[in-house]
């Protein structure tokens, strides 16, 4: 099977060896984010305003979520139960409305561990058709 060349996977964070670069930092490093008018973040590749969404999952579903993301199986992922906000495990999404750029990553929030968000998986960015397909399949849970 031919490997998809549109997928860009983010590296480990050299400052925190056990974690990965966060999605926002990685997309900025690749030149996929640009600031206009001080508040809007636009994608220079498409000149669209980037959207941001968090999808929350309970701890018992994180292994399934991670496995389906690794396989780019967004259809099955969209059927895993989600939780209201403030759940510790979050699927962070940054994407353009057209889906031409679609990035995702799993974060864990640890309030007792010095606080903050920790990137549990590499940042993955899908371009063009793969990104459009991911956006289409996840639309039901992006509301």
PDB file of N, CA and C in Angstrom, residues 99-142:
ATOM      1  N   UNK A  99     -11.295  22.353   4.722  1.00  0.00           N
ATOM      2  CA  UNK A  99     -10.673  21.073   5.031  1.00  0.00           C
ATOM      3  C   UNK A  99      -9.333  20.865   4.343  1.00  0.00           C
ATOM      4  N   UNK A 100      -8.859  21.839   3.600  1.00  0.00           N
ATOM      5  CA  UNK A 100      -7.581  21.674   2.890  1.00  0.00           C
ATOM      6  C   UNK A 100      -6.405  21.544   3.846  1.00  0.00           C
ATOM      7  N   UNK A 101      -6.550  22.081   5.040  1.00  0.00           N
ATOM      8  CA  UNK A 101      -5.565  21.892   6.107  1.00  0.00           C
ATOM      9  C   UNK A 101      -6.338  21.436   7.338  1.00  0.00           C
ATOM     10  N   UNK A 102      -5.954  20.293   7.878  1.00  0.00           N
ATOM     11  CA  UNK A 102      -6.662  19.711   9.011  1.00  0.00           C
ATOM     12  C   UNK A 102      -5.626  19.100   9.949  1.00  0.00           C
ATOM     13  N   UNK A 103      -5.484  19.670  11.159  1.00  0.00           N
ATOM     14  CA  UNK A 103      -4.511  19.168  12.121  1.00  0.00           C
ATOM     15  C   UNK A 103      -5.190  18.666  13.376  1.00  0.00           C
ATOM     16  N   UNK A 104      -4.600  17.628  13.981  1.00  0.00           N
ATOM     17  CA  UNK A 104      -5.182  17.086  15.213  1.00  0.00           C
ATOM     18  C   UNK A 104      -4.102  16.508  16.112  1.00  0.00           C
ATOM     19  N   UNK A 105      -4.453  16.417  17.410  1.00  0.00           N
ATOM     20  CA  UNK A 105      -3.527  15.903  18.411  1.00  0.00           C
ATOM     21  C   UNK A 105      -4.295  15.657  19.707  1.00  0.00           C
ATOM     22  N   UNK A 106      -3.878  14.649  20.477  1.00  0.00           N
ATOM     23  CA  UNK A 106      -4.495  14.376  21.779  1.00  0.00           C
ATOM     24  C   UNK A 106      -3.665  15.055  22.867  1.00  0.00           C
ATOM     25  N   UNK A 107      -4.360  15.785  23.742  1.00  0.00           N
ATOM     26  CA  UNK A 107      -3.747  16.451  24.887  1.00  0.00           C
ATOM     27  C   UNK A 107      -4.322  15.879  26.165  1.00  0.00           C
ATOM     28  N   UNK A 108      -3.531  15.944  27.228  1.00  0.00           N
ATOM     29  CA  UNK A 108      -4.022  15.619  28.558  1.00  0.00           C
ATOM     30  C   UNK A 108      -3.810  16.850  29.427  1.00  0.00           C
ATOM     31  N   UNK A 109      -4.803  17.145  30.241  1.00  0.00           N
ATOM     32  CA  UNK A 109      -4.700  18.258  31.177  1.00  0.00           C
ATOM     33  C   UNK A 109      -4.341  17.673  32.537  1.00  0.00           C
ATOM     34  N   UNK A 110      -3.290  18.208  33.128  1.00  0.00           N
ATOM     35  CA  UNK A 110      -2.850  17.725  34.447  1.00  0.00           C
ATOM     36  C   UNK A 110      -2.769  18.906  35.399  1.00  0.00           C
ATOM     37  N   UNK A 111      -3.788  19.060  36.196  1.00  0.00           N
ATOM     38  CA  UNK A 111      -3.804  20.193  37.122  1.00  0.00           C
ATOM     39  C   UNK A 111      -2.849  19.989  38.285  1.00  0.00           C
ATOM     40  N   UNK A 112      -2.647  18.760  38.705  1.00  0.00           N
ATOM     41  CA  UNK A 112      -1.788  18.498  39.852  1.00  0.00           C
ATOM     42  C   UNK A 112      -0.322  18.344  39.500  1.00  0.00           C
ATOM     43  N   UNK A 113       0.015  18.370  38.236  1.00  0.00           N
ATOM     44  CA  UNK A 113       1.385  18.133  37.777  1.00  0.00           C
ATOM     45  C   UNK A 113       1.996  19.443  37.287  1.00  0.00           C
ATOM     46  N   UNK A 114       1.890  20.458  38.106  1.00  0.00           N
ATOM     47  CA  UNK A 114       2.399  21.760  37.706  1.00  0.00           C
ATOM     48  C   UNK A 114       1.473  22.456  36.725  1.00  0.00           C
ATOM     49  N   UNK A 115       0.312  21.896  36.485  1.00  0.00           N
ATOM     50  CA  UNK A 115      -0.672  22.497  35.584  1.00  0.00           C
ATOM     51  C   UNK A 115      -0.284  22.373  34.129  1.00  0.00           C
ATOM     52  N   UNK A 116      -1.201  22.723  33.275  1.00  0.00           N
ATOM     53  CA  UNK A 116      -0.913  22.792  31.857  1.00  0.00           C
ATOM     54  C   UNK A 116      -1.421  21.627  31.035  1.00  0.00           C
ATOM     55  N   UNK A 117      -1.175  21.733  29.743  1.00  0.00           N
ATOM     56  CA  UNK A 117      -1.598  20.740  28.771  1.00  0.00           C
ATOM     57  C   UNK A 117      -0.368  19.973  28.310  1.00  0.00           C
ATOM     58  N   UNK A 118      -0.494  18.672  28.148  1.00  0.00           N
ATOM     59  CA  UNK A 118       0.613  17.851  27.704  1.00  0.00           C
ATOM     60  C   UNK A 118       0.209  17.106  26.439  1.00  0.00           C
ATOM     61  N   UNK A 119       1.036  17.198  25.413  1.00  0.00           N
ATOM     62  CA  UNK A 119       0.759  16.569  24.130  1.00  0.00           C
ATOM     63  C   UNK A 119       1.092  15.086  24.221  1.00  0.00           C
ATOM     64  N   UNK A 120       0.066  14.249  24.141  1.00  0.00           N
ATOM     65  CA  UNK A 120       0.253  12.810  24.296  1.00  0.00           C
ATOM     66  C   UNK A 120       0.588  12.115  22.982  1.00  0.00           C
ATOM     67  N   UNK A 121       0.220  12.714  21.866  1.00  0.00           N
ATOM     68  CA  UNK A 121       0.473  12.101  20.564  1.00  0.00           C
ATOM     69  C   UNK A 121       1.162  13.131  19.668  1.00  0.00           C
ATOM     70  N   UNK A 122       1.803  12.668  18.613  1.00  0.00           N
ATOM     71  CA  UNK A 122       2.381  13.640  17.675  1.00  0.00           C
ATOM     72  C   UNK A 122       1.284  14.501  17.050  1.00  0.00           C
ATOM     73  N   UNK A 123       1.636  15.712  16.672  1.00  0.00           N
ATOM     74  CA  UNK A 123       0.717  16.570  15.920  1.00  0.00           C
ATOM     75  C   UNK A 123       0.664  16.019  14.500  1.00  0.00           C
ATOM     76  N   UNK A 124      -0.536  15.785  13.995  1.00  0.00           N
ATOM     77  CA  UNK A 124      -0.699  15.257  12.643  1.00  0.00           C
ATOM     78  C   UNK A 124      -1.433  16.297  11.811  1.00  0.00           C
ATOM     79  N   UNK A 125      -0.924  16.570  10.627  1.00  0.00           N
ATOM     80  CA  UNK A 125      -1.551  17.534   9.725  1.00  0.00           C
ATOM     81  C   UNK A 125      -1.865  16.830   8.414  1.00  0.00           C
ATOM     82  N   UNK A 126      -3.117  16.938   7.993  1.00  0.00           N
ATOM     83  CA  UNK A 126      -3.555  16.361   6.730  1.00  0.00           C
ATOM     84  C   UNK A 126      -3.818  17.493   5.749  1.00  0.00           C
ATOM     85  N   UNK A 127      -3.426  17.299   4.514  1.00  0.00           N
ATOM     86  CA  UNK A 127      -3.605  18.319   3.492  1.00  0.00           C
ATOM     87  C   UNK A 127      -4.527  17.822   2.386  1.00  0.00           C
ATOM     88  N   UNK A 128      -5.188  18.760   1.748  1.00  0.00           N
ATOM     89  CA  UNK A 128      -6.025  18.514   0.564  1.00  0.00           C
ATOM     90  C   UNK A 128      -7.084  17.439   0.809  1.00  0.00           C
ATOM     91  N   UNK A 129      -7.074  16.364   0.021  1.00  0.00           N
ATOM     92  CA  UNK A 129      -8.159  15.371   0.060  1.00  0.00           C
ATOM     93  C   UNK A 129      -8.284  14.656   1.404  1.00  0.00           C
ATOM     94  N   UNK A 130      -7.146  14.303   2.017  1.00  0.00           N
ATOM     95  CA  UNK A 130      -7.209  13.629   3.318  1.00  0.00           C
ATOM     96  C   UNK A 130      -7.829  14.544   4.373  1.00  0.00           C
ATOM     97  N   UNK A 131      -7.467  15.812   4.352  1.00  0.00           N
ATOM     98  CA  UNK A 131      -8.033  16.775   5.292  1.00  0.00           C
ATOM     99  C   UNK A 131      -9.523  16.982   5.077  1.00  0.00           C
ATOM    100  N   UNK A 132      -9.930  17.076   3.818  1.00  0.00           N
ATOM    101  CA  UNK A 132     -11.356  17.240   3.497  1.00  0.00           C
ATOM    102  C   UNK A 132     -12.157  16.035   3.953  1.00  0.00           C
ATOM    103  N   UNK A 133     -11.598  14.834   3.758  1.00  0.00           N
ATOM    104  CA  UNK A 133     -12.284  13.608   4.173  1.00  0.00           C
ATOM    105  C   UNK A 133     -12.430  13.568   5.694  1.00  0.00           C
ATOM    106  N   UNK A 134     -11.369  13.921   6.421  1.00  0.00           N
ATOM    107  CA  UNK A 134     -11.412  13.931   7.886  1.00  0.00           C
ATOM    108  C   UNK A 134     -12.465  14.912   8.384  1.00  0.00           C
ATOM    109  N   UNK A 135     -12.486  16.107   7.809  1.00  0.00           N
ATOM    110  CA  UNK A 135     -13.448  17.125   8.223  1.00  0.00           C
ATOM    111  C   UNK A 135     -14.878  16.661   7.970  1.00  0.00           C
ATOM    112  N   UNK A 136     -15.105  16.065   6.840  1.00  0.00           N
ATOM    113  CA  UNK A 136     -16.451  15.582   6.496  1.00  0.00           C
ATOM    114  C   UNK A 136     -16.926  14.500   7.481  1.00  0.00           C
ATOM    115  N   UNK A 137     -16.047  13.568   7.814  1.00  0.00           N
ATOM    116  CA  UNK A 137     -16.421  12.473   8.711  1.00  0.00           C
ATOM    117  C   UNK A 137     -16.602  12.941  10.163  1.00  0.00           C
ATOM    118  N   UNK A 138     -15.893  13.999  10.551  1.00  0.00           N
ATOM    119  CA  UNK A 138     -15.995  14.479  11.942  1.00  0.00           C
ATOM    120  C   UNK A 138     -17.030  15.574  12.128  1.00  0.00           C
ATOM    121  N   UNK A 139     -17.685  16.024  11.048  1.00  0.00           N
ATOM    122  CA  UNK A 139     -18.673  17.098  11.153  1.00  0.00           C
ATOM    123  C   UNK A 139     -19.735  16.843  12.230  1.00  0.00           C
ATOM    124  N   UNK A 140     -20.242  15.601  12.377  1.00  0.00           N
ATOM    125  CA  UNK A 140     -21.269  15.393  13.410  1.00  0.00           C
ATOM    126  C   UNK A 140     -20.816  15.725  14.823  1.00  0.00           C
ATOM    127  N   UNK A 141     -19.548  15.541  15.133  1.00  0.00           N
ATOM    128  CA  UNK A 141     -19.104  15.832  16.511  1.00  0.00           C
ATOM    129  C   UNK A 141     -18.410  17.195  16.620  1.00  0.00           C
ATOM    130  N   UNK A 142     -18.337  17.936  15.544  1.00  0.00           N
ATOM    131  CA  UNK A 142     -17.737  19.275  15.592  1.00  0.00           C
ATOM    132  C   UNK A 142     -18.752  20.355  15.916  1.00  0.00           C
TER     133      UNK A 142
END
